[in-house]
Amino acid sequence: MTTTEKLKLLQNVGEEIINEKELINLLESGENIIAYDGFEPSGQMHIAQGILRTININKLIKAGIKFKMLVADWHAFANKKMGGDLEKIKTVGKYFIEIWKASGLDMENVEFIWASDLVKDPNYWKLVLQIASTNSIKRFLRTAEIMGREESLDLSAAQIIYSCMQTADIFTLGAKITQLGMDQRKVNVLAREIGPLLGYWKPVIISHHMILGLGKPSQSQDKVKKVMELKMSKSNPNFAIFMTDSEQEVNNKILKAWCPVGETTLNPVLEYYKYFVFESFDRLRIEKVIINRLEKFGGKIELSSYEELEKQFLSNKIHPEDLKNSLSIYLNKLLEPIRSHFEKNPYAKSLLDQVKSFKITK
Protein backbone atom coordinates (compact mmCIF):
# COMPACT_ATOMS: atom_id res chain seq x y z
CA MET A 1 0.00 0.00 0.00
CA THR A 2 1.11 3.56 -0.65
CA THR A 3 1.42 6.06 2.18
CA THR A 4 -1.70 7.81 0.90
CA GLU A 5 -3.67 4.55 0.97
CA LYS A 6 -2.47 3.74 4.48
CA LEU A 7 -3.31 7.24 5.68
CA LYS A 8 -6.82 7.01 4.25
CA LEU A 9 -7.36 3.72 6.06
CA LEU A 10 -6.17 5.19 9.36
CA GLN A 11 -8.28 8.31 8.87
CA ASN A 12 -11.24 5.97 8.59
CA VAL A 13 -10.36 4.61 12.04
CA GLY A 14 -9.63 7.91 13.76
CA GLU A 15 -12.28 10.44 14.65
CA GLU A 16 -9.25 12.53 15.61
CA ILE A 17 -5.57 12.14 14.76
CA ILE A 18 -2.83 14.02 16.63
CA ASN A 19 -1.24 14.68 14.32
CA GLU A 20 -1.41 13.65 10.67
CA LYS A 21 1.98 15.10 9.66
CA GLU A 22 3.71 13.03 12.35
CA LEU A 23 1.70 9.98 11.28
CA ILE A 24 2.79 10.39 7.66
CA ASN A 25 6.43 10.69 8.75
CA LEU A 26 6.02 7.55 10.82
CA LEU A 27 4.45 5.63 7.92
CA GLU A 28 7.33 6.68 5.65
CA SER A 29 10.06 5.96 8.21
CA GLY A 30 10.46 2.31 7.25
CA GLU A 31 10.44 1.19 10.88
CA ASN A 32 8.25 -1.55 12.29
CA ILE A 33 5.46 0.52 13.78
CA ILE A 34 3.69 -0.64 16.92
CA ALA A 35 0.23 0.56 17.95
CA TYR A 36 -1.48 -0.36 21.17
CA ASP A 37 -4.76 -0.33 23.04
CA GLY A 38 -5.39 -1.31 26.63
CA PHE A 39 -8.63 -2.63 28.05
CA GLU A 40 -9.91 -3.11 31.57
CA PRO A 41 -11.53 -6.53 32.01
CA SER A 42 -14.64 -5.34 33.81
CA GLY A 43 -17.68 -7.40 32.80
CA GLN A 44 -19.46 -8.61 29.69
CA MET A 45 -18.15 -7.15 26.44
CA HIS A 46 -20.43 -4.87 24.45
CA ILE A 47 -20.52 -4.71 20.67
CA ALA A 48 -18.33 -1.59 20.39
CA GLN A 49 -15.51 -3.33 22.29
CA GLY A 50 -15.96 -6.47 20.22
CA ILE A 51 -16.98 -5.72 16.64
CA LEU A 52 -15.73 -2.13 16.34
CA ARG A 53 -12.36 -2.91 17.92
CA THR A 54 -11.97 -5.86 15.56
CA ILE A 55 -12.77 -3.70 12.53
CA ASN A 56 -10.39 -0.91 13.57
CA ILE A 57 -7.48 -3.11 14.62
CA ASN A 58 -7.68 -5.13 11.40
CA LYS A 59 -7.47 -1.86 9.45
CA LEU A 60 -4.29 -0.87 11.28
CA ILE A 61 -2.81 -4.28 10.58
CA LYS A 62 -3.74 -3.94 6.90
CA ALA A 63 -1.80 -0.66 6.91
CA GLY A 64 1.30 -2.61 8.00
CA ILE A 65 1.16 -1.75 11.71
CA LYS A 66 1.82 -4.33 14.43
CA PHE A 67 -0.78 -4.23 17.19
CA LYS A 68 -0.34 -4.90 20.89
CA MET A 69 -3.37 -5.37 23.14
CA LEU A 70 -2.72 -4.75 26.81
CA VAL A 71 -4.93 -6.77 29.13
CA ALA A 72 -5.00 -4.11 31.84
CA ASP A 73 -5.76 -6.40 34.77
CA TRP A 74 -3.73 -4.39 37.29
CA HIS A 75 -5.33 -1.19 36.06
CA ALA A 76 -8.78 -2.69 36.63
CA PHE A 77 -7.56 -3.77 40.06
CA ALA A 78 -6.46 -0.20 40.86
CA ASN A 79 -9.81 1.09 39.54
CA LYS A 80 -11.78 -1.24 41.86
CA LYS A 81 -13.35 -3.20 39.02
CA MET A 82 -14.90 -6.57 39.86
CA GLY A 83 -14.78 -5.50 43.50
CA GLY A 84 -10.98 -5.36 43.31
CA ASP A 85 -10.78 -9.15 42.90
CA LEU A 86 -7.73 -9.70 40.67
CA GLU A 87 -8.58 -13.34 39.91
CA LYS A 88 -12.04 -12.39 38.68
CA ILE A 89 -10.49 -9.61 36.59
CA LYS A 90 -8.13 -12.14 34.97
CA THR A 91 -11.05 -14.45 34.19
CA VAL A 92 -12.81 -11.57 32.44
CA GLY A 93 -9.60 -10.82 30.51
CA LYS A 94 -9.48 -14.39 29.20
CA TYR A 95 -13.14 -14.14 28.22
CA PHE A 96 -12.39 -10.92 26.29
CA ILE A 97 -9.68 -12.67 24.30
CA GLU A 98 -12.09 -15.49 23.41
CA ILE A 99 -14.56 -12.88 22.15
CA TRP A 100 -11.98 -11.36 19.81
CA LYS A 101 -10.95 -14.79 18.54
CA ALA A 102 -14.54 -15.42 17.49
CA SER A 103 -15.03 -11.89 16.12
CA GLY A 104 -12.53 -12.22 13.30
CA LEU A 105 -9.64 -10.30 14.84
CA ASP A 106 -6.39 -10.99 12.97
CA MET A 107 -4.93 -12.99 15.87
CA GLU A 108 -1.70 -13.76 13.98
CA ASN A 109 -0.79 -10.07 13.98
CA VAL A 110 -2.02 -9.08 17.43
CA GLU A 111 0.03 -9.68 20.55
CA PHE A 112 -1.81 -9.86 23.86
CA ILE A 113 0.22 -8.65 26.83
CA TRP A 114 -0.94 -8.80 30.45
CA ALA A 115 -0.27 -5.86 32.75
CA SER A 116 0.39 -8.41 35.49
CA ASP A 117 3.48 -9.41 33.51
CA LEU A 118 4.65 -5.83 32.94
CA VAL A 119 4.52 -5.01 36.66
CA LYS A 120 7.02 -7.79 37.45
CA ASP A 121 9.76 -5.62 35.94
CA PRO A 122 11.26 -3.05 38.39
CA ASN A 123 12.01 -0.80 35.41
CA TYR A 124 8.28 -0.48 34.79
CA TRP A 125 7.73 0.96 38.26
CA LYS A 126 10.78 3.16 37.88
CA LEU A 127 9.18 4.64 34.77
CA VAL A 128 5.82 5.04 36.54
CA LEU A 129 7.53 7.06 39.28
CA GLN A 130 9.48 9.13 36.75
CA ILE A 131 6.20 9.97 35.03
CA ALA A 132 4.52 10.75 38.37
CA SER A 133 7.35 13.20 39.14
CA THR A 134 6.76 15.30 36.02
CA ASN A 135 3.49 16.93 37.03
CA SER A 136 1.29 17.89 39.95
CA ILE A 137 -1.57 15.76 41.23
CA LYS A 138 -3.95 18.29 39.68
CA ARG A 139 -2.58 17.55 36.21
CA PHE A 140 -3.04 13.82 36.60
CA LEU A 141 -6.53 14.25 38.07
CA ARG A 142 -7.57 15.90 34.82
CA THR A 143 -7.26 12.51 33.13
CA ALA A 144 -9.72 10.77 35.49
CA GLU A 145 -12.31 10.20 32.77
CA ILE A 146 -10.07 7.49 31.27
CA MET A 147 -11.21 5.32 34.19
CA GLY A 148 -14.85 6.27 33.85
CA ARG A 149 -14.43 8.54 36.89
CA GLU A 150 -15.02 12.21 37.52
CA GLU A 151 -12.15 14.53 38.43
CA SER A 152 -12.14 14.48 42.22
CA LEU A 153 -9.84 14.38 45.23
CA ASP A 154 -12.05 11.54 46.50
CA LEU A 155 -10.25 9.18 44.13
CA SER A 156 -8.00 6.66 45.82
CA ALA A 157 -4.22 6.95 45.53
CA ALA A 158 -4.29 3.84 43.32
CA GLN A 159 -6.70 5.55 40.93
CA ILE A 160 -4.55 8.69 40.82
CA ILE A 161 -1.49 6.65 39.83
CA TYR A 162 -3.55 4.89 37.14
CA SER A 163 -2.76 7.53 34.49
CA CYS A 164 0.94 7.24 35.33
CA MET A 165 0.72 3.52 34.68
CA GLN A 166 -1.18 4.00 31.43
CA THR A 167 1.43 6.49 30.24
CA ALA A 168 4.21 4.08 31.20
CA ASP A 169 2.46 1.32 29.21
CA ILE A 170 2.92 3.28 25.98
CA PHE A 171 6.68 3.53 26.29
CA THR A 172 7.16 0.08 27.83
CA LEU A 173 5.33 -1.49 24.88
CA GLY A 174 7.24 0.61 22.36
CA ALA A 175 3.99 1.99 20.95
CA LYS A 176 4.50 4.83 18.48
CA ILE A 177 0.72 4.97 17.99
CA THR A 178 -1.95 4.96 20.67
CA GLN A 179 -5.20 3.69 19.16
CA LEU A 180 -7.83 4.04 21.85
CA GLY A 181 -11.22 5.72 22.19
CA MET A 182 -11.86 9.46 22.41
CA ASP A 183 -12.42 8.94 26.14
CA GLN A 184 -8.70 8.18 26.50
CA ARG A 185 -7.57 11.34 24.72
CA LYS A 186 -6.40 13.24 27.82
CA VAL A 187 -3.91 10.62 28.99
CA ASN A 188 -2.57 10.19 25.45
CA VAL A 189 -1.99 13.95 25.21
CA LEU A 190 -0.26 13.72 28.59
CA ALA A 191 2.03 11.03 27.15
CA ARG A 192 2.93 13.36 24.27
CA GLU A 193 3.93 16.03 26.81
CA ILE A 194 5.90 13.68 29.05
CA GLY A 195 7.60 11.48 26.45
CA PRO A 196 10.26 13.97 25.28
CA LEU A 197 10.92 15.05 28.88
CA LEU A 198 12.01 11.51 29.73
CA GLY A 199 13.89 10.78 26.52
CA TYR A 200 11.04 9.03 24.71
CA TRP A 201 8.90 9.98 21.73
CA LYS A 202 5.61 11.78 21.17
CA PRO A 203 3.14 8.99 20.36
CA VAL A 204 0.75 9.67 17.51
CA ILE A 205 -2.84 9.55 18.77
CA ILE A 206 -5.52 7.89 16.65
CA SER A 207 -8.74 8.17 18.67
CA HIS A 208 -11.73 6.18 17.51
CA HIS A 209 -15.35 7.29 17.89
CA MET A 210 -17.29 6.45 21.05
CA ILE A 211 -20.52 4.67 20.11
CA LEU A 212 -23.70 6.06 21.65
CA GLY A 213 -25.68 3.98 24.12
CA LEU A 214 -29.12 2.92 22.89
CA GLY A 215 -30.97 5.24 25.28
CA LYS A 216 -31.77 8.90 24.70
CA PRO A 217 -28.41 10.72 24.37
CA SER A 218 -27.44 13.58 26.64
CA GLN A 219 -27.89 17.12 25.35
CA SER A 220 -25.11 18.35 27.63
CA GLN A 221 -22.45 20.54 26.04
CA ASP A 222 -19.91 19.54 28.71
CA LYS A 223 -17.56 17.12 26.92
CA VAL A 224 -16.37 15.41 30.10
CA LYS A 225 -19.93 14.93 31.32
CA LYS A 226 -20.96 13.48 27.96
CA VAL A 227 -18.09 10.99 28.08
CA MET A 228 -19.09 9.96 31.59
CA GLU A 229 -22.73 9.53 30.61
CA LEU A 230 -21.71 7.55 27.54
CA LYS A 231 -19.66 5.15 29.66
CA MET A 232 -22.54 4.81 32.10
CA SER A 233 -24.97 4.02 29.28
CA LYS A 234 -22.76 1.14 28.20
CA SER A 235 -22.73 -0.24 31.73
CA ASN A 236 -26.54 -0.39 31.63
CA PRO A 237 -27.54 -3.73 30.06
CA ASN A 238 -30.69 -2.14 28.60
CA PHE A 239 -28.69 0.40 26.61
CA ALA A 240 -25.94 -1.81 25.15
CA ILE A 241 -25.76 -4.86 22.91
CA PHE A 242 -23.47 -7.45 24.46
CA MET A 243 -21.47 -9.84 22.30
CA THR A 244 -23.28 -12.96 23.53
CA ASP A 245 -26.79 -11.50 23.72
CA SER A 246 -29.43 -13.83 22.34
CA GLU A 247 -31.30 -13.02 19.15
CA GLN A 248 -34.37 -12.06 21.16
CA GLU A 249 -32.35 -9.83 23.49
CA VAL A 250 -30.89 -7.98 20.51
CA ASN A 251 -34.34 -7.57 18.96
CA ASN A 252 -35.83 -6.23 22.19
CA LYS A 253 -33.02 -3.73 22.82
CA ILE A 254 -33.06 -2.37 19.27
CA LEU A 255 -36.86 -2.12 19.33
CA LYS A 256 -36.61 0.16 22.40
CA ALA A 257 -33.63 2.16 21.10
CA TRP A 258 -33.80 5.94 20.74
CA CYS A 259 -34.48 6.78 17.10
CA PRO A 260 -36.61 9.93 16.62
CA VAL A 261 -37.92 10.72 13.15
CA GLY A 262 -35.51 12.90 11.19
CA GLU A 263 -32.83 13.01 13.93
CA THR A 264 -29.39 12.18 12.51
CA THR A 265 -26.87 13.82 14.84
CA LEU A 266 -27.61 11.94 18.08
CA ASN A 267 -29.23 8.77 16.84
CA PRO A 268 -27.77 5.49 18.17
CA VAL A 269 -29.61 3.38 15.58
CA LEU A 270 -27.98 5.31 12.74
CA GLU A 271 -24.62 5.02 14.49
CA TYR A 272 -24.98 1.25 14.61
CA TYR A 273 -25.58 1.24 10.86
CA LYS A 274 -22.62 3.53 10.20
CA TYR A 275 -20.02 1.82 12.37
CA PHE A 276 -21.16 -1.81 12.33
CA VAL A 277 -23.33 -2.63 9.30
CA PHE A 278 -21.70 -0.49 6.58
CA GLU A 279 -18.26 -1.53 7.87
CA SER A 280 -19.09 -5.24 7.71
CA PHE A 281 -20.12 -5.97 4.14
CA ASP A 282 -17.54 -8.75 3.84
CA ARG A 283 -18.47 -10.59 7.02
CA LEU A 284 -22.19 -10.12 6.31
CA ARG A 285 -21.60 -11.27 2.73
CA ILE A 286 -23.65 -8.44 1.28
CA GLU A 287 -23.04 -5.77 -1.35
CA LYS A 288 -25.79 -3.41 -0.22
CA VAL A 289 -27.86 -2.76 2.88
CA ILE A 290 -31.50 -3.64 2.44
CA ILE A 291 -34.17 -1.87 4.48
CA ASN A 292 -37.48 -3.71 4.32
CA ARG A 293 -40.59 -1.53 4.11
CA LEU A 294 -44.24 -2.38 3.50
CA GLU A 295 -45.20 -2.27 -0.18
CA LYS A 296 -47.57 0.65 0.45
CA PHE A 297 -44.55 2.64 1.65
CA GLY A 298 -42.43 1.74 -1.38
CA GLY A 299 -41.18 -1.75 -0.54
CA LYS A 300 -37.57 -2.63 0.18
CA ILE A 301 -34.85 -0.06 -0.42
CA GLU A 302 -31.21 -0.90 -1.23
CA LEU A 303 -28.39 1.35 -0.04
CA SER A 304 -24.70 1.31 -0.90
CA SER A 305 -23.47 3.84 1.65
CA TYR A 306 -24.28 5.28 5.02
CA GLU A 307 -24.66 8.72 3.44
CA GLU A 308 -27.51 7.36 1.31
CA LEU A 309 -29.19 5.90 4.39
CA GLU A 310 -28.95 9.17 6.31
CA LYS A 311 -30.33 11.13 3.34
CA GLN A 312 -33.32 8.79 2.95
CA PHE A 313 -34.03 8.86 6.69
CA LEU A 314 -33.77 12.64 6.85
CA SER A 315 -36.30 12.96 4.02
CA ASN A 316 -38.69 10.63 5.93
CA LYS A 317 -38.54 7.91 3.27
CA ILE A 318 -37.46 5.39 5.91
CA HIS A 319 -39.38 5.05 9.17
CA PRO A 320 -37.52 4.37 12.46
CA GLU A 321 -39.37 1.06 12.84
CA ASP A 322 -38.11 -0.11 9.44
CA LEU A 323 -34.57 0.92 10.41
CA LYS A 324 -34.76 -1.02 13.66
CA ASN A 325 -36.20 -4.20 12.14
CA SER A 326 -33.46 -4.45 9.53
CA LEU A 327 -30.74 -3.46 12.01
CA SER A 328 -31.70 -6.33 14.31
CA ILE A 329 -31.28 -8.77 11.43
CA TYR A 330 -27.80 -7.50 10.57
CA LEU A 331 -26.60 -7.35 14.18
CA ASN A 332 -27.73 -10.90 14.84
CA LYS A 333 -25.80 -12.07 11.77
CA LEU A 334 -22.68 -10.33 13.09
CA LEU A 335 -23.08 -11.87 16.54
CA GLU A 336 -23.96 -15.40 15.48
CA PRO A 337 -20.32 -16.63 15.18
CA ILE A 338 -19.61 -15.35 18.69
CA ARG A 339 -22.70 -17.03 20.14
CA SER A 340 -21.76 -20.25 18.40
CA HIS A 341 -18.19 -20.14 19.75
CA PHE A 342 -19.39 -19.74 23.33
CA GLU A 343 -21.97 -22.47 22.93
CA LYS A 344 -19.68 -25.07 21.35
CA ASN A 345 -16.30 -24.36 22.95
CA PRO A 346 -16.25 -25.72 26.55
CA TYR A 347 -13.41 -23.42 27.66
CA ALA A 348 -15.13 -20.31 26.27
CA LYS A 349 -18.49 -21.37 27.72
CA SER A 350 -16.94 -21.84 31.17
CA LEU A 351 -15.44 -18.35 31.05
CA LEU A 352 -18.75 -16.79 29.99
CA ASP A 353 -20.64 -18.59 32.75
CA GLN A 354 -18.16 -17.28 35.31
CA VAL A 355 -18.30 -13.71 33.98
CA LYS A 356 -22.09 -13.71 34.04
CA SER A 357 -22.01 -14.82 37.68
CA PHE A 358 -19.78 -11.93 38.75
CA LYS A 359 -21.33 -8.87 40.32
CA ILE A 360 -20.35 -5.85 38.23
CA THR A 361 -18.96 -2.86 40.12
CA LYS A 362 -18.42 0.61 38.66
Coordinates of C-alpha atoms in Angstrom, one line a residue:
M1 CA 0.0 0.0 0.0
T2 CA 1.1 3.6 -0.7
T3 CA 1.4 6.1 2.2
T4 CA -1.7 7.8 0.9
E5 CA -3.7 4.5 1.0
K6 CA -2.5 3.7 4.5
L7 CA -3.3 7.2 5.7
K8 CA -6.8 7.0 4.3
L9 CA -7.4 3.7 6.1
L10 CA -6.2 5.2 9.4
Q11 CA -8.3 8.3 8.9
N12 CA -11.2 6.0 8.6
V13 CA -10.4 4.6 12.0
G14 CA -9.6 7.9 13.8
E15 CA -12.3 10.4 14.7
E16 CA -9.3 12.5 15.6
I17 CA -5.6 12.1 14.8
I18 CA -2.8 14.0 16.6
N19 CA -1.2 14.7 14.3
E20 CA -1.4 13.7 10.7
K21 CA 2.0 15.1 9.7
E22 CA 3.7 13.0 12.3
L23 CA 1.7 10.0 11.3
I24 CA 2.8 10.4 7.7
N25 CA 6.4 10.7 8.7
L26 CA 6.0 7.5 10.8
L27 CA 4.4 5.6 7.9
E28 CA 7.3 6.7 5.6
S29 CA 10.1 6.0 8.2
G30 CA 10.5 2.3 7.2
E31 CA 10.4 1.2 10.9
N32 CA 8.2 -1.5 12.3
I33 CA 5.5 0.5 13.8
I34 CA 3.7 -0.6 16.9
A35 CA 0.2 0.6 17.9
Y36 CA -1.5 -0.4 21.2
D37 CA -4.8 -0.3 23.0
G38 CA -5.4 -1.3 26.6
F39 CA -8.6 -2.6 28.1
E40 CA -9.9 -3.1 31.6
P41 CA -11.5 -6.5 32.0
S42 CA -14.6 -5.3 33.8
G43 CA -17.7 -7.4 32.8
Q44 CA -19.5 -8.6 29.7
M45 CA -18.1 -7.1 26.4
H46 CA -20.4 -4.9 24.4
I47 CA -20.5 -4.7 20.7
A48 CA -18.3 -1.6 20.4
Q49 CA -15.5 -3.3 22.3
G50 CA -16.0 -6.5 20.2
I51 CA -17.0 -5.7 16.6
L52 CA -15.7 -2.1 16.3
R53 CA -12.4 -2.9 17.9
T54 CA -12.0 -5.9 15.6
I55 CA -12.8 -3.7 12.5
N56 CA -10.4 -0.9 13.6
I57 CA -7.5 -3.1 14.6
N58 CA -7.7 -5.1 11.4
K59 CA -7.5 -1.9 9.5
L60 CA -4.3 -0.9 11.3
I61 CA -2.8 -4.3 10.6
K62 CA -3.7 -3.9 6.9
A63 CA -1.8 -0.7 6.9
G64 CA 1.3 -2.6 8.0
I65 CA 1.2 -1.7 11.7
K66 CA 1.8 -4.3 14.4
F67 CA -0.8 -4.2 17.2
K68 CA -0.3 -4.9 20.9
M69 CA -3.4 -5.4 23.1
L70 CA -2.7 -4.8 26.8
V71 CA -4.9 -6.8 29.1
A72 CA -5.0 -4.1 31.8
D73 CA -5.8 -6.4 34.8
W74 CA -3.7 -4.4 37.3
H75 CA -5.3 -1.2 36.1
A76 CA -8.8 -2.7 36.6
F77 CA -7.6 -3.8 40.1
A78 CA -6.5 -0.2 40.9
N79 CA -9.8 1.1 39.5
K80 CA -11.8 -1.2 41.9
K81 CA -13.3 -3.2 39.0
M82 CA -14.9 -6.6 39.9
G83 CA -14.8 -5.5 43.5
G84 CA -11.0 -5.4 43.3
D85 CA -10.8 -9.2 42.9
L86 CA -7.7 -9.7 40.7
E87 CA -8.6 -13.3 39.9
K88 CA -12.0 -12.4 38.7
I89 CA -10.5 -9.6 36.6
K90 CA -8.1 -12.1 35.0
T91 CA -11.0 -14.4 34.2
V92 CA -12.8 -11.6 32.4
G93 CA -9.6 -10.8 30.5
K94 CA -9.5 -14.4 29.2
Y95 CA -13.1 -14.1 28.2
F96 CA -12.4 -10.9 26.3
I97 CA -9.7 -12.7 24.3
E98 CA -12.1 -15.5 23.4
I99 CA -14.6 -12.9 22.2
W100 CA -12.0 -11.4 19.8
K101 CA -11.0 -14.8 18.5
A102 CA -14.5 -15.4 17.5
S103 CA -15.0 -11.9 16.1
G104 CA -12.5 -12.2 13.3
L105 CA -9.6 -10.3 14.8
D106 CA -6.4 -11.0 13.0
M107 CA -4.9 -13.0 15.9
E108 CA -1.7 -13.8 14.0
N109 CA -0.8 -10.1 14.0
V110 CA -2.0 -9.1 17.4
E111 CA 0.0 -9.7 20.5
F112 CA -1.8 -9.9 23.9
I113 CA 0.2 -8.7 26.8
W114 CA -0.9 -8.8 30.4
A115 CA -0.3 -5.9 32.7
S116 CA 0.4 -8.4 35.5
D117 CA 3.5 -9.4 33.5
L118 CA 4.6 -5.8 32.9
V119 CA 4.5 -5.0 36.7
K120 CA 7.0 -7.8 37.5
D121 CA 9.8 -5.6 35.9
P122 CA 11.3 -3.1 38.4
N123 CA 12.0 -0.8 35.4
Y124 CA 8.3 -0.5 34.8
W125 CA 7.7 1.0 38.3
K126 CA 10.8 3.2 37.9
L127 CA 9.2 4.6 34.8
V128 CA 5.8 5.0 36.5
L129 CA 7.5 7.1 39.3
Q130 CA 9.5 9.1 36.7
I131 CA 6.2 10.0 35.0
A132 CA 4.5 10.7 38.4
S133 CA 7.3 13.2 39.1
T134 CA 6.8 15.3 36.0
N135 CA 3.5 16.9 37.0
S136 CA 1.3 17.9 40.0
I137 CA -1.6 15.8 41.2
K138 CA -4.0 18.3 39.7
R139 CA -2.6 17.6 36.2
F140 CA -3.0 13.8 36.6
L141 CA -6.5 14.3 38.1
R142 CA -7.6 15.9 34.8
T143 CA -7.3 12.5 33.1
A144 CA -9.7 10.8 35.5
E145 CA -12.3 10.2 32.8
I146 CA -10.1 7.5 31.3
M147 CA -11.2 5.3 34.2
G148 CA -14.9 6.3 33.8
R149 CA -14.4 8.5 36.9
E150 CA -15.0 12.2 37.5
E151 CA -12.1 14.5 38.4
S152 CA -12.1 14.5 42.2
L153 CA -9.8 14.4 45.2
D154 CA -12.1 11.5 46.5
L155 CA -10.2 9.2 44.1
S156 CA -8.0 6.7 45.8
A157 CA -4.2 7.0 45.5
A158 CA -4.3 3.8 43.3
Q159 CA -6.7 5.6 40.9
I160 CA -4.6 8.7 40.8
I161 CA -1.5 6.6 39.8
Y162 CA -3.6 4.9 37.1
S163 CA -2.8 7.5 34.5
C164 CA 0.9 7.2 35.3
M165 CA 0.7 3.5 34.7
Q166 CA -1.2 4.0 31.4
T167 CA 1.4 6.5 30.2
A168 CA 4.2 4.1 31.2
D169 CA 2.5 1.3 29.2
I170 CA 2.9 3.3 26.0
F171 CA 6.7 3.5 26.3
T172 CA 7.2 0.1 27.8
L173 CA 5.3 -1.5 24.9
G174 CA 7.2 0.6 22.4
A175 CA 4.0 2.0 20.9
K176 CA 4.5 4.8 18.5
I177 CA 0.7 5.0 18.0
T178 CA -2.0 5.0 20.7
Q179 CA -5.2 3.7 19.2
L180 CA -7.8 4.0 21.9
G181 CA -11.2 5.7 22.2
M182 CA -11.9 9.5 22.4
D183 CA -12.4 8.9 26.1
Q184 CA -8.7 8.2 26.5
R185 CA -7.6 11.3 24.7
K186 CA -6.4 13.2 27.8
V187 CA -3.9 10.6 29.0
N188 CA -2.6 10.2 25.4
V189 CA -2.0 13.9 25.2
L190 CA -0.3 13.7 28.6
A191 CA 2.0 11.0 27.2
R192 CA 2.9 13.4 24.3
E193 CA 3.9 16.0 26.8
I194 CA 5.9 13.7 29.1
G195 CA 7.6 11.5 26.4
P196 CA 10.3 14.0 25.3
L197 CA 10.9 15.1 28.9
L198 CA 12.0 11.5 29.7
G199 CA 13.9 10.8 26.5
Y200 CA 11.0 9.0 24.7
W201 CA 8.9 10.0 21.7
K202 CA 5.6 11.8 21.2
P203 CA 3.1 9.0 20.4
V204 CA 0.7 9.7 17.5
I205 CA -2.8 9.6 18.8
I206 CA -5.5 7.9 16.6
S207 CA -8.7 8.2 18.7
H208 CA -11.7 6.2 17.5
H209 CA -15.3 7.3 17.9
M210 CA -17.3 6.4 21.1
I211 CA -20.5 4.7 20.1
L212 CA -23.7 6.1 21.7
G213 CA -25.7 4.0 24.1
L214 CA -29.1 2.9 22.9
G215 CA -31.0 5.2 25.3
K216 CA -31.8 8.9 24.7
P217 CA -28.4 10.7 24.4
S218 CA -27.4 13.6 26.6
Q219 CA -27.9 17.1 25.3
S220 CA -25.1 18.3 27.6
Q221 CA -22.4 20.5 26.0
D222 CA -19.9 19.5 28.7
K223 CA -17.6 17.1 26.9
V224 CA -16.4 15.4 30.1
K225 CA -19.9 14.9 31.3
K226 CA -21.0 13.5 28.0
V227 CA -18.1 11.0 28.1
M228 CA -19.1 10.0 31.6
E229 CA -22.7 9.5 30.6
L230 CA -21.7 7.5 27.5
K231 CA -19.7 5.2 29.7
M232 CA -22.5 4.8 32.1
S233 CA -25.0 4.0 29.3
K234 CA -22.8 1.1 28.2
S235 CA -22.7 -0.2 31.7
N236 CA -26.5 -0.4 31.6
P237 CA -27.5 -3.7 30.1
N238 CA -30.7 -2.1 28.6
F239 CA -28.7 0.4 26.6
A240 CA -25.9 -1.8 25.1
I241 CA -25.8 -4.9 22.9
F242 CA -23.5 -7.5 24.5
M243 CA -21.5 -9.8 22.3
T244 CA -23.3 -13.0 23.5
D245 CA -26.8 -11.5 23.7
S246 CA -29.4 -13.8 22.3
E247 CA -31.3 -13.0 19.1
Q248 CA -34.4 -12.1 21.2
E249 CA -32.4 -9.8 23.5
V250 CA -30.9 -8.0 20.5
N251 CA -34.3 -7.6 19.0
N252 CA -35.8 -6.2 22.2
K253 CA -33.0 -3.7 22.8
I254 CA -33.1 -2.4 19.3
L255 CA -36.9 -2.1 19.3
K256 CA -36.6 0.2 22.4
A257 CA -33.6 2.2 21.1
W258 CA -33.8 5.9 20.7
C259 CA -34.5 6.8 17.1
P260 CA -36.6 9.9 16.6
V261 CA -37.9 10.7 13.1
G262 CA -35.5 12.9 11.2
E263 CA -32.8 13.0 13.9
T264 CA -29.4 12.2 12.5
T265 CA -26.9 13.8 14.8
L266 CA -27.6 11.9 18.1
N267 CA -29.2 8.8 16.8
P268 CA -27.8 5.5 18.2
V269 CA -29.6 3.4 15.6
L270 CA -28.0 5.3 12.7
E271 CA -24.6 5.0 14.5
Y272 CA -25.0 1.3 14.6
Y273 CA -25.6 1.2 10.9
K274 CA -22.6 3.5 10.2
Y275 CA -20.0 1.8 12.4
F276 CA -21.2 -1.8 12.3
V277 CA -23.3 -2.6 9.3
F278 CA -21.7 -0.5 6.6
E279 CA -18.3 -1.5 7.9
S280 CA -19.1 -5.2 7.7
F281 CA -20.1 -6.0 4.1
D282 CA -17.5 -8.7 3.8
R283 CA -18.5 -10.6 7.0
L284 CA -22.2 -10.1 6.3
R285 CA -21.6 -11.3 2.7
I286 CA -23.7 -8.4 1.3
E287 CA -23.0 -5.8 -1.3
K288 CA -25.8 -3.4 -0.2
V289 CA -27.9 -2.8 2.9
I290 CA -31.5 -3.6 2.4
I291 CA -34.2 -1.9 4.5
N292 CA -37.5 -3.7 4.3
R293 CA -40.6 -1.5 4.1
L294 CA -44.2 -2.4 3.5
E295 CA -45.2 -2.3 -0.2
K296 CA -47.6 0.6 0.5
F297 CA -44.5 2.6 1.6
G298 CA -42.4 1.7 -1.4
G299 CA -41.2 -1.8 -0.5
K300 CA -37.6 -2.6 0.2
I301 CA -34.9 -0.1 -0.4
E302 CA -31.2 -0.9 -1.2
L303 CA -28.4 1.3 0.0
S304 CA -24.7 1.3 -0.9
S305 CA -23.5 3.8 1.7
Y306 CA -24.3 5.3 5.0
E307 CA -24.7 8.7 3.4
E308 CA -27.5 7.4 1.3
L309 CA -29.2 5.9 4.4
E310 CA -29.0 9.2 6.3
K311 CA -30.3 11.1 3.3
Q312 CA -33.3 8.8 3.0
F313 CA -34.0 8.9 6.7
L314 CA -33.8 12.6 6.9
S315 CA -36.3 13.0 4.0
N316 CA -38.7 10.6 5.9
K317 CA -38.5 7.9 3.3
I318 CA -37.5 5.4 5.9
H319 CA -39.4 5.0 9.2
P320 CA -37.5 4.4 12.5
E321 CA -39.4 1.1 12.8
D322 CA -38.1 -0.1 9.4
L323 CA -34.6 0.9 10.4
K324 CA -34.8 -1.0 13.7
N325 CA -36.2 -4.2 12.1
S326 CA -33.5 -4.4 9.5
L327 CA -30.7 -3.5 12.0
S328 CA -31.7 -6.3 14.3
I329 CA -31.3 -8.8 11.4
Y330 CA -27.8 -7.5 10.6
L331 CA -26.6 -7.4 14.2
N332 CA -27.7 -10.9 14.8
K333 CA -25.8 -12.1 11.8
L334 CA -22.7 -10.3 13.1
L335 CA -23.1 -11.9 16.5
E336 CA -24.0 -15.4 15.5
P337 CA -20.3 -16.6 15.2
I338 CA -19.6 -15.4 18.7
R339 CA -22.7 -17.0 20.1
S340 CA -21.8 -20.3 18.4
H341 CA -18.2 -20.1 19.8
F342 CA -19.4 -19.7 23.3
E343 CA -22.0 -22.5 22.9
K344 CA -19.7 -25.1 21.4
N345 CA -16.3 -24.4 23.0
P346 CA -16.3 -25.7 26.5
Y347 CA -13.4 -23.4 27.7
A348 CA -15.1 -20.3 26.3
K349 CA -18.5 -21.4 27.7
S350 CA -16.9 -21.8 31.2
L351 CA -15.4 -18.4 31.0
L352 CA -18.7 -16.8 30.0
D353 CA -20.6 -18.6 32.7
Q354 CA -18.2 -17.3 35.3
V355 CA -18.3 -13.7 34.0
K356 CA -22.1 -13.7 34.0
S357 CA -22.0 -14.8 37.7
F358 CA -19.8 -11.9 38.8
K359 CA -21.3 -8.9 40.3
I360 CA -20.4 -5.9 38.2
T361 CA -19.0 -2.9 40.1
K362 CA -18.4 0.6 38.7

